[in-house]
Amino acid sequence: MTKPKLRIGLIGTGFMGKAHVFGFTSAPRVFELPYDLVLHTVADITPEAAARAAQTLGFAHSTADWRSIIADPEIDLVSITAPNALHKEMSLAAIAAGKHVYCEKPLAPLANDALEMTLAAEARGVKTQVGFNYLCNPMLSLARDMIAAGELGEIRGYRGIHCEDYMADPAGPYTFRHDPAGGGALADIGSHALATAEFLCGPITRVMGDCITMITDRPDGRGGRKAVTVDDVGRAFVRFENGATGSIEGNWIATGRKMQHDFEVYGTKGALAFSQEHFNVLNYFSTADAKGRQGFRRIEAGPDHAPYGLFCVAAGHQIGFNDLKAIEVAGYINAIAGKASEPFNFRKGLRIQTLVETIQRSSAAGQWLDIK
Amino acid sequence: MTKPKLRIGLIGTGFMGKAHVFGFTSAPRVFELPYDLVLHTVADITPEAAARAAQTLGFAHSTADWRSIIADPEIDLVSITAPNALHKEMSLAAIAAGKHVYCEKPLAPLANDALEMTLAAEARGVKTQVGFNYLCNPMLSLARDMIAAGELGEIRGYRGIHCEDYMADPAGPYTFRHDPAGGGALADIGSHALATAEFLCGPITRVMGDCITMITDRPDGRGGRKAVTVDDVGRAFVRFENGATGSIEGNWIATGRKMQHDFEVYGTKGALAFSQEHFNVLNYFSTADAKGRQGFRRIEAGPDHAPYGLFCVAAGHQIGFNDLKAIEVAGYINAIAGKASEPFNFRKGLRIQTLVETIQRSSAAGQWLDIK
Amino acid sequence: MTKPKLRIGLIGTGFMGKAHVFGFTSAPRVFELPYDLVLHTVADITPEAAARAAQTLGFAHSTADWRSIIADPEIDLVSITAPNALHKEMSLAAIAAGKHVYCEKPLAPLANDALEMTLAAEARGVKTQVGFNYLCNPMLSLARDMIAAGELGEIRGYRGIHCEDYMADPAGPYTFRHDPAGGGALADIGSHALATAEFLCGPITRVMGDCITMITDRPDGRGGRKAVTVDDVGRAFVRFENGATGSIEGNWIATGRKMQHDFEVYGTKGALAFSQEHFNVLNYFSTADAKGRQGFRRIEAGPDHAPYGLFCVAAGHQIGFNDLKAIEVAGYINAIAGKASEPFNFRKGLRIQTLVETIQRSSAAGQWLDIK
Amino acid sequence: MTKPKLRIGLIGTGFMGKAHVFGFTSAPRVFELPYDLVLHTVADITPEAAARAAQTLGFAHSTADWRSIIADPEIDLVSITAPNALHKEMSLAAIAAGKHVYCEKPLAPLANDALEMTLAAEARGVKTQVGFNYLCNPMLSLARDMIAAGELGEIRGYRGIHCEDYMADPAGPYTFRHDPAGGGALADIGSHALATAEFLCGPITRVMGDCITMITDRPDGRGGRKAVTVDDVGRAFVRFENGATGSIEGNWIATGRKMQHDFEVYGTKGALAFSQEHFNVLNYFSTADAKGRQGFRRIEAGPDHAPYGLFCVAAGHQIGFNDLKAIEVAGYINAIAGKASEPFNFRKGLRIQTLVETIQRSSAAGQWLDIK
């Protein structure tokens, strides 16, 4: 009658580390999970920081050496929220130790690294998850299901963007996000637009990229400037396997935009429009509505849109960003138990990086490229 | 260095029970709290249900007798999410036992009962909290602070509503919410509109009510119909102590509305407009903006609006309904530690019921009444 | 084959005078009218101003004596856009001369005057029109038709407002709009909210008013201050003959609001929401939509919503404020030809003033009053 | 003292013919124009149709031979609203006769034709105008002026679309809009997006096009199908001379969209967002707003935004599509009098067709092209 335990080790205690813990503690109270989740050990840079994190976040143990988490036979699942540059090494070590790995995006700086990680996980048979939590939104599931069920007819057109303004200020310093290996707006947030596009409409087969560096140097933190070569804006024309065409934009210098992860999808029978700024809403147009009564319907998330109802008993209350993480965790834990497929595993993370890199190469070449 | 423990007993395991637990588990991971919160005992109707709830929700103990929670000297705080009719008896028992009491709204069916509970808590010196979590929204704090700081100038007009449609269907059965003692749309959700109005603009001094029963009987669950006498719509004209005038509406038969907890407040220098359907947004008009450039500004919740930043590091991500409960819990726990005043204690809960009842009496009398 | 002529005399050349001319010149190019409209004579204060107006506006003749328009046997229709205080005298004179009268709102300062004018027009058999052009919006016709056809089911609730901010500044001078005879926000713009309410839902039978003067004196233009006694905000609870209840607000000190002529109407099967700030849109909720697909639909005005198609061949282009005047003129001209009933004749203008005055008396008395 | 007359001949009496007449009759009543506009002669296919149009539209004369308008020495200005295929022949004839020419868009099927027309007009010294009336919106002038004045800082990014759904139905017949010479979504409505882009941000210097035919044949009206080769969707990446980058989309199969002529423009100090579906509104974000008070401001068109005030005395009333035509006419008439430059002359019309054709060629070539 008692559930088996799933013991968790967490590496990294920043914003995303906390978000993972939020997911681990919230998911079991919202969902019926097949395991008891145990916050076993947390790793941070110093023993003091790790001990403090253990107390705040509720872990039983702490360590300043992330490898001790890998080595601990008690631990079943490793959450990796350390800096991007370490994702590969940590993931491969955890996989080699037979642990399930939950790694924040981006999986690795380059698609080749992500491929190596993916193959390792698949060979070892562990379950993996990459943090793409916007996809866990019940309204995105609704959109995907409506498309799959043919409610929009044949899909013809798509417009997906993810624009923010956190790099709009040229006085903002050079960071790891500007690293030529894996950095730039397209990789950082355009990746979300790509993930949503394929989540909804299926595989992209061909792209034409346009990646631009607008702010060509930034303060290096030592009084000088450092050249930036990654894109501030990354656009793409895309073709989908289903015959639709579309466009994608990732833009981190879009002054005033905080979370413009938006899409519009047009089919022969209907259309959908969505903005992450109101992510509990999906707008739906149906050509089946009566003449003179047609218009985009503002559907508000509610119990009809699972798993919203597990969070709130009535429509209109709204779930928040952190709740999306709980949904992600629940999906992943069910996958570990073999009750569902992995929501967004390493192979899918690899896929996104392949798309990003192909768009970047297309932009550099000035020509269309197939996605391989 | 270790924090003192605060041991929690929960009575009731429905939607609000879960919301309390969510708050208790989420708040410590988001806020620096002065106590370690311990989920000690949960009470449900049967031992089996209680045991199941303990496992799901993470309580160490369970009981089918809520009085054993009261009697347990280890327990410091009692959360009451049982049916409204029991709030008074449970609260008075917990207060008598010297426990802090966190009671869901409405505090009690009638203001007289709420008064008795308030006086008991004040006499015993325990800290109390009534669940009015819409008020915990950072954007409402922003609105209140802007008003208090004079950013809107002198306040002149207010319009506050809370409309939903969960009672719109006449085939919906008679429930405890239709009980003449404490039921009706004004008490159930108009109370939120009243709480927000006073939260923002200060005391209401005078009201003229208009409470209407539109659906005069409902299925009694035994094949017959039962007369309904409580209001489906409760409106009021109001006067504020600060000189402003306004109107309030609570309406549970507003077809299509899921969470129309909206307000508009007009001052001599600016105005605010808000809808709970987009509760991470506050719209702000300033007469100080340049000519030809004036307009309502759509301010999105972000780290500038505490405590939003503890949940999400960037604007636009949005907090959800359950996060409001975590904010409520954090405020209450700080109040228990003497570090802050109680966010919404029994006296404030009493105040809302006084407003509701005065509006109802005013409606019945067809004349303006002072709030006493 | 040639159409008969309808010769028009215009008194007053301000904003509304121009709007009338706009209507007279635009309507025949948009609609098939039964008459050729001839701009015969325009009257202004001085011969020079009148001559200038004739040239600009396209009238054949001009005069500084409005009575000469009344006396001219060639003139069939008199448009009165002179100051409100003159509406009665001018209208009665024109009616006595057997002319059709198109008078701007308000018909007269007081309902008694409006009654006298109405009875005179009815006795003489001339066709009358009062300018209530918001009602000429195709989306309001759509709303009315949907309600009448039962698309919303039984109507239960209504909320109508008309809020602007043109009197928000206390430094704004005392004007004719502050005259105790017929002035105030309720009369000036709340009247529009009342007209729309009855246009959509039928007769109001009972009201409870709340009329407030917030700015109690204003500059008198001679260096002093003059007391203001009319309302800056006029609210009412209302009862409709069809069983619905509702509220109304007229408010001319609503900082930031330019044209908040909004309504929401709730029925057993659906709801409508409208804002004049986007008057080419009507939002419609239907309970007949599929579960999980329900939401307010944003219907954009188009050729399906007559007479929009006469102005624009496709939806989304939008008609403007002045186009509403053309629609009003077309309706009135057809009524003069006996092809339709008067869109909004003096009796309807009288009705609005009766509502306004009853609400004002109810407010003063602090009690509900029947509309007689 | 009397104004000189400007005599107008109109060729074509369809929707745009009526819109021209609307502009000619409305503009003089709204603006102080340097000429008296005289509706002299209208040409239609048959004498009967022309006579009927003359009566309805208010022309003194009518003809079934458009060449008689060209030949009439009394006529100063020729409005051409006949089918696109005739624009060139008619324009060249009118120019040769020394008349001013007001031609609907597109100026001609191909840029080469437009060039010939432009050179002819410039050589003859007549004033020309192409109908691009969305640009006449006061809110677009506001946007352009704000950008020019540096209110947004340096412009970095642009997104412009024009999406409608009038060709979404594959059962819709083949029309002149599908003619390979000058047809397609990019030419038909993407041209508006391009015109707006350059109106606001200045010259586009380089493009990468993506033009797609989704519906490859349509009913030919004789029971068969006819192949369609023009684009249903035309997208482009663009570079502006000012250093900004952007994207453009024209799409006439965007199910549910009626007038999505939208743009967003991002600068270092601010941003603007606009939708033609609410064309009396401009949304403006300023980084100069106080911390915690920033957000997109919804500026409503009003008297501060010339020439809005000539149509309506107060903000929020809204001008309509036809009013834009009156503004276009007023600008053109002033240009004829030498008091202003031509708002959108043949050379500008040529420019748009050059952009369209370059994008189409770029798409076919699969590579970036400079605009020459």
Coordinates of N, CA, C and O in Angstrom, one line a residue, chain B residues 155-159 161 163 165 167-170 208-212 214-215 233 235-239 243-249 251 253-258 260 264 266-273 285 287 294 296 363 366-368, chain C residues 155-159 161 163 165 167-170 208-212 214-215 233 235-239 243-249 251 253-258 260 264 266-273 285 287 294 296 363 366-368:
Chain B
I155 N -9.0 60.4 -4.2 CA -9.8 59.3 -4.8 C -11.3 59.8 -4.8 O -11.8 60.3 -3.8
R156 N -11.8 59.6 -6.0 CA -13.2 60.1 -6.2 C -14.2 59.0 -6.5 O -15.4 59.1 -6.1
G157 N -13.8 58.0 -7.2 CA -14.8 57.1 -7.7 C -14.3 55.7 -7.7 O -13.1 55.4 -7.9
Y158 N -15.2 54.7 -7.4 CA -14.8 53.3 -7.3 C -15.9 52.5 -7.9 O -17.1 52.7 -7.7
R159 N -15.5 51.4 -8.7 CA -16.4 50.5 -9.2 C -15.8 49.1 -8.9 O -14.7 48.8 -9.5
I161 N -16.5 44.8 -8.7 CA -17.5 43.7 -9.0 C -16.8 42.4 -8.7 O -15.6 42.3 -8.7
C163 N -18.1 38.8 -10.3 CA -19.1 38.1 -11.0 C -18.6 36.8 -11.5 O -17.5 36.7 -12.1
D165 N -20.3 32.6 -12.8 CA -21.6 32.0 -13.3 C -21.9 30.6 -12.7 O -22.7 29.9 -13.3
M167 N -23.6 29.7 -10.4 CA -25.0 29.4 -10.0 C -26.0 29.8 -11.1 O -27.2 30.0 -10.9
A168 N -25.5 30.0 -12.3 CA -26.3 30.5 -13.4 C -27.4 29.5 -13.8 O -28.4 29.8 -14.3
D169 N -27.1 28.2 -13.6 CA -28.0 27.2 -14.1 C -29.1 26.9 -13.1 O -28.8 26.4 -12.0
P170 N -30.3 27.2 -13.4 CA -31.4 26.9 -12.4 C -31.5 25.5 -12.0 O -32.2 25.1 -11.0
M208 N -26.1 51.6 0.3 CA -27.5 51.4 -0.2 C -27.5 50.1 -0.9 O -26.8 50.0 -2.0
G209 N -28.2 49.1 -0.5 CA -28.1 47.8 -1.1 C -29.3 47.4 -2.0 O -30.3 48.0 -2.0
D210 N -29.0 46.5 -2.9 CA -30.0 46.0 -3.8 C -29.7 44.5 -4.0 O -28.9 44.1 -4.9
C211 N -30.4 43.7 -3.3 CA -30.1 42.2 -3.3 C -31.3 41.5 -3.9 O -32.4 41.7 -3.4
I212 N -31.1 40.7 -4.9 CA -32.2 40.1 -5.7 C -32.0 38.6 -5.8 O -30.9 38.1 -6.1
M214 N -33.0 35.8 -8.1 CA -33.6 35.6 -9.5 C -34.1 34.1 -9.7 O -35.0 33.9 -10.4
I215 N -33.4 33.2 -9.1 CA -33.8 31.8 -9.2 C -34.4 31.4 -7.8 O -33.7 31.2 -6.9
V233 N -27.9 38.1 -7.0 CA -27.1 39.4 -7.3 C -27.3 40.3 -6.1 O -28.4 40.5 -5.7
R235 N -26.1 44.2 -5.1 CA -25.4 45.4 -5.5 C -25.4 46.4 -4.4 O -26.3 46.3 -3.5
A236 N -24.5 47.3 -4.4 CA -24.6 48.4 -3.4 C -24.0 49.7 -4.0 O -23.0 49.6 -4.7
F237 N -24.6 50.8 -3.6 CA -23.9 52.1 -3.7 C -23.1 52.2 -2.4 O -23.6 51.8 -1.3
V238 N -21.9 52.8 -2.5 CA -21.2 53.0 -1.2 C -20.6 54.4 -1.1 O -20.4 55.1 -2.1
R239 N -20.3 54.8 0.1 CA -19.6 56.0 0.4 C -18.4 55.6 1.2 O -18.5 54.7 2.1
G243 N -14.1 60.2 1.2 CA -14.9 61.1 0.3 C -15.3 60.5 -1.0 O -16.2 61.1 -1.7
A244 N -14.7 59.4 -1.4 CA -15.1 58.8 -2.7 C -16.4 58.1 -2.6 O -16.9 57.8 -1.5
T245 N -17.0 58.0 -3.7 CA -18.3 57.2 -3.8 C -18.1 56.0 -4.8 O -17.1 56.1 -5.6
G246 N -18.9 55.1 -4.7 CA -18.7 53.9 -5.6 C -19.8 53.0 -5.6 O -20.9 53.2 -5.1
S247 N -19.6 51.9 -6.3 CA -20.6 50.8 -6.4 C -19.9 49.5 -6.3 O -18.7 49.3 -6.7
I248 N -20.7 48.5 -5.9 CA -20.2 47.1 -5.7 C -21.2 46.2 -6.3 O -22.4 46.5 -6.2
E249 N -20.7 45.1 -6.9 CA -21.7 44.1 -7.3 C -21.1 42.7 -7.1 O -19.9 42.4 -7.4
N251 N -22.3 38.8 -8.0 CA -23.3 38.2 -8.9 C -22.8 36.8 -9.3 O -21.7 36.6 -9.9
I253 N -24.7 34.6 -11.1 CA -25.4 34.1 -12.3 C -25.0 34.9 -13.5 O -25.8 35.1 -14.4
A254 N -23.8 35.4 -13.5 CA -23.3 36.2 -14.7 C -22.7 35.2 -15.7 O -21.5 35.0 -15.8
T255 N -23.6 34.7 -16.5 CA -23.3 33.7 -17.6 C -22.0 34.1 -18.3 O -21.9 35.2 -18.9
G256 N -21.1 33.1 -18.3 CA -19.8 33.4 -19.1 C -18.7 33.9 -18.2 O -17.5 33.8 -18.7
R257 N -19.0 34.5 -17.1 CA -17.9 35.0 -16.3 C -17.4 34.0 -15.3 O -18.1 33.3 -14.6
K258 N -16.1 33.9 -15.3 CA -15.4 32.9 -14.4 C -14.8 33.5 -13.2 O -14.7 32.9 -12.2
Q260 N -14.6 37.4 -12.7 CA -14.6 38.8 -13.0 C -14.6 39.6 -11.6 O -15.5 40.3 -11.3
E264 N -12.2 49.4 -10.8 CA -11.7 50.6 -11.3 C -11.7 51.7 -10.3 O -12.7 51.8 -9.5
Y266 N -10.8 55.8 -9.5 CA -10.6 57.1 -10.2 C -10.2 58.2 -9.2 O -10.9 58.4 -8.3
G267 N -9.0 58.8 -9.5 CA -8.6 59.9 -8.6 C -8.4 61.1 -9.4 O -8.6 61.2 -10.6
T268 N -8.0 62.2 -8.7 CA -7.8 63.5 -9.5 C -6.6 63.5 -10.3 O -6.5 64.3 -11.3
K269 N -5.6 62.6 -10.1 CA -4.4 62.6 -10.9 C -4.2 61.3 -11.7 O -3.2 61.2 -12.4
G270 N -5.1 60.3 -11.5 CA -4.8 59.1 -12.2 C -5.9 58.1 -11.9 O -6.9 58.4 -11.2
A271 N -5.8 56.9 -12.5 CA -6.8 55.9 -12.4 C -6.2 54.5 -12.5 O -5.1 54.4 -13.1
L272 N -6.8 53.5 -11.9 CA -6.4 52.2 -12.0 C -7.5 51.3 -12.5 O -8.7 51.6 -12.1
A273 N -7.2 50.3 -13.3 CA -8.2 49.3 -13.7 C -7.6 47.9 -13.6 O -6.5 47.8 -14.0
F285 N -3.5 54.8 -15.4 CA -3.5 56.0 -16.2 C -3.0 57.2 -15.3 O -3.5 57.3 -14.2
T287 N -2.4 61.4 -15.3 CA -2.6 62.7 -15.9 C -1.2 63.4 -16.1 O -1.2 64.4 -16.8
Q294 N -0.9 60.1 -23.4 CA -1.6 59.5 -22.2 C -2.4 58.3 -22.6 O -2.9 58.2 -23.7
F296 N -4.0 54.3 -20.6 CA -3.8 53.3 -19.6 C -2.6 52.4 -19.9 O -2.5 51.9 -21.0
S363 N -31.0 46.8 1.7 CA -31.8 46.3 0.5 C -33.2 46.0 1.0 O -34.2 46.4 0.3
G366 N -34.9 49.2 1.8 CA -35.0 50.2 0.7 C -34.4 51.5 1.0 O -34.9 52.5 0.5
Q367 N -33.5 51.5 1.9 CA -32.9 52.8 2.3 C -31.4 52.7 2.7 O -30.9 51.6 3.0
W368 N -30.7 53.8 2.6 CA -29.3 53.9 3.0 C -29.1 53.6 4.5 O -29.9 54.0 5.3
Chain C
I155 N -33.4 37.2 -20.1 CA -32.4 38.2 -19.7 C -32.5 38.4 -18.1 O -33.6 38.6 -17.6
R156 N -31.4 38.3 -17.5 CA -31.4 38.4 -16.0 C -30.7 39.6 -15.5 O -31.0 40.2 -14.4
G157 N -29.5 40.0 -16.1 CA -28.7 41.1 -15.5 C -28.2 42.0 -16.5 O -27.9 41.6 -17.7
Y158 N -28.0 43.2 -16.1 CA -27.5 44.3 -17.0 C -26.6 45.2 -16.2 O -26.9 45.6 -15.1
R159 N -25.5 45.6 -16.9 CA -24.6 46.6 -16.3 C -24.3 47.6 -17.4 O -23.7 47.2 -18.4
I161 N -22.7 51.5 -18.4 CA -22.1 52.7 -17.9 C -21.8 53.7 -19.1 O -21.7 53.2 -20.2
C163 N -18.9 56.5 -19.0 CA -17.9 57.3 -18.2 C -16.9 58.0 -19.1 O -16.4 57.4 -20.0
D165 N -14.0 61.7 -18.9 CA -13.3 62.5 -17.9 C -13.2 64.0 -18.3 O -12.4 64.7 -17.7
M167 N -14.9 66.4 -17.4 CA -15.2 67.3 -16.3 C -14.3 66.9 -15.1 O -14.6 67.4 -14.0
A168 N -13.3 66.1 -15.3 CA -12.5 65.7 -14.1 C -11.7 66.8 -13.5 O -11.3 66.7 -12.3
D169 N -11.3 67.8 -14.3 CA -10.5 68.8 -13.8 C -11.3 69.9 -13.1 O -12.1 70.6 -13.7
P170 N -11.1 70.1 -11.8 CA -11.9 71.1 -11.0 C -11.6 72.5 -11.5 O -12.4 73.4 -11.2
M208 N -33.6 53.2 -8.4 CA -33.0 53.7 -7.2 C -31.8 54.5 -7.6 O -30.8 53.9 -8.1
G209 N -31.8 55.8 -7.3 CA -30.7 56.7 -7.8 C -29.7 57.1 -6.8 O -30.0 57.0 -5.6
D210 N -28.5 57.4 -7.3 CA -27.5 57.9 -6.4 C -26.7 58.9 -7.2 O -25.8 58.6 -8.0
C211 N -27.0 60.2 -7.0 CA -26.4 61.2 -7.8 C -25.6 62.1 -6.9 O -26.1 62.6 -5.8
I212 N -24.3 62.3 -7.3 CA -23.4 62.9 -6.3 C -22.6 64.1 -7.0 O -22.1 63.9 -8.1
M214 N -19.3 66.0 -6.8 CA -18.0 65.9 -6.2 C -17.2 67.2 -6.3 O -16.5 67.5 -5.4
I215 N -17.4 67.9 -7.4 CA -16.7 69.2 -7.5 C -17.8 70.3 -7.3 O -18.6 70.5 -8.2
V233 N -21.4 62.3 -10.8 CA -21.6 60.9 -11.0 C -23.1 60.6 -10.7 O -23.6 61.1 -9.7
R235 N -25.6 57.3 -10.5 CA -25.8 55.9 -10.6 C -27.2 55.5 -10.3 O -28.0 56.2 -9.7
A236 N -27.6 54.3 -10.8 CA -28.9 53.8 -10.5 C -28.9 52.3 -10.5 O -28.2 51.7 -11.2
F237 N -29.7 51.8 -9.6 CA -30.2 50.4 -9.7 C -31.4 50.4 -10.5 O -32.2 51.4 -10.4
V238 N -31.6 49.4 -11.4 CA -32.8 49.5 -12.2 C -33.5 48.1 -12.2 O -32.9 47.1 -12.0
R239 N -34.8 48.1 -12.5 CA -35.6 46.9 -12.8 C -36.2 47.1 -14.2 O -36.7 48.2 -14.5
G243 N -38.1 41.5 -16.3 CA -37.7 40.7 -15.1 C -36.2 40.9 -14.7 O -35.8 40.5 -13.6
A244 N -35.4 41.4 -15.6 CA -34.0 41.6 -15.3 C -33.8 42.7 -14.4 O -34.6 43.6 -14.2
T245 N -32.6 42.7 -13.7 CA -32.2 43.8 -12.8 C -30.9 44.3 -13.3 O -30.2 43.6 -14.1
G246 N -30.5 45.5 -12.9 CA -29.3 46.0 -13.5 C -28.8 47.3 -12.8 O -29.4 47.7 -11.8
S247 N -27.8 47.8 -13.3 CA -27.2 49.1 -12.8 C -26.8 50.0 -13.9 O -26.4 49.5 -15.0
I248 N -26.8 51.2 -13.7 CA -26.4 52.3 -14.6 C -25.4 53.2 -14.0 O -25.6 53.5 -12.8
E249 N -24.5 53.7 -14.7 CA -23.6 54.8 -14.2 C -23.3 55.8 -15.3 O -22.9 55.4 -16.4
N251 N -20.8 59.2 -15.5 CA -19.7 59.7 -14.7 C -18.8 60.5 -15.7 O -18.3 60.0 -16.6
I253 N -16.3 62.5 -14.5 CA -15.0 62.7 -13.8 C -14.2 61.4 -13.7 O -13.4 61.3 -12.7
A254 N -14.4 60.5 -14.6 CA -13.7 59.2 -14.6 C -12.3 59.4 -15.3 O -12.2 59.1 -16.5
T255 N -11.4 59.9 -14.6 CA -10.0 60.2 -15.1 C -9.5 59.1 -16.0 O -9.5 57.9 -15.6
G256 N -9.2 59.5 -17.2 CA -8.6 58.5 -18.2 C -9.6 57.9 -19.1 O -9.2 57.4 -20.1
R257 N -10.8 58.0 -18.8 CA -11.8 57.4 -19.7 C -12.3 58.4 -20.7 O -12.6 59.5 -20.4
K258 N -12.3 58.0 -22.0 CA -12.7 58.9 -23.0 C -14.1 58.5 -23.6 O -14.8 59.4 -24.0
Q260 N -16.2 55.4 -22.4 CA -16.5 54.2 -21.7 C -18.0 54.0 -21.7 O -18.6 54.0 -20.6
E264 N -22.8 45.2 -20.3 CA -22.8 43.7 -20.2 C -24.2 43.3 -19.9 O -24.9 43.9 -19.1
Y266 N -26.6 39.8 -19.3 CA -26.5 38.3 -19.0 C -27.8 37.7 -19.1 O -28.8 38.2 -18.5
G267 N -27.9 36.6 -19.9 CA -29.1 35.8 -20.0 C -28.9 34.4 -19.5 O -27.8 34.0 -19.2
T268 N -30.0 33.6 -19.6 CA -29.8 32.2 -19.2 C -29.0 31.4 -20.2 O -28.5 30.3 -19.9
K269 N -28.9 31.8 -21.4 CA -28.2 31.0 -22.5 C -27.0 31.7 -23.0 O -26.3 31.1 -23.8
G270 N -26.7 32.9 -22.6 CA -25.6 33.6 -23.1 C -25.4 35.0 -22.6 O -26.2 35.4 -21.7
A271 N -24.4 35.7 -23.0 CA -24.1 37.0 -22.5 C -23.5 37.8 -23.6 O -22.9 37.3 -24.6
L272 N -23.6 39.1 -23.5 CA -22.9 40.1 -24.4 C -22.1 41.1 -23.6 O -22.5 41.5 -22.5
A273 N -21.0 41.5 -24.1 CA -20.2 42.5 -23.5 C -19.7 43.5 -24.6 O -19.3 43.0 -25.7
F285 N -21.0 35.4 -25.5 CA -20.7 34.1 -24.9 C -22.0 33.3 -25.1 O -23.1 33.8 -24.8
T287 N -23.7 29.5 -24.1 CA -23.6 28.3 -23.3 C -23.8 27.1 -24.2 O -23.6 25.9 -23.8
Q294 N -15.8 26.9 -24.7 CA -16.6 28.1 -24.4 C -15.8 29.3 -24.1 O -14.7 29.2 -23.5
F296 N -15.9 34.1 -24.4 CA -16.5 35.2 -25.1 C -15.9 35.3 -26.5 O -14.7 35.3 -26.7
S363 N -32.8 59.7 -6.0 CA -31.5 59.9 -5.2 C -31.8 60.9 -4.1 O -31.4 60.8 -3.0
G366 N -33.8 59.3 -1.5 CA -33.2 58.1 -0.9 C -34.1 56.9 -1.0 O -34.0 56.0 -0.1
Q367 N -34.9 56.8 -2.0 CA -35.8 55.6 -2.1 C -36.1 55.3 -3.5 O -36.0 56.1 -4.4
W368 N -36.5 54.0 -3.7 CA -36.9 53.6 -5.0 C -38.1 54.3 -5.5 O -39.0 54.6 -4.8

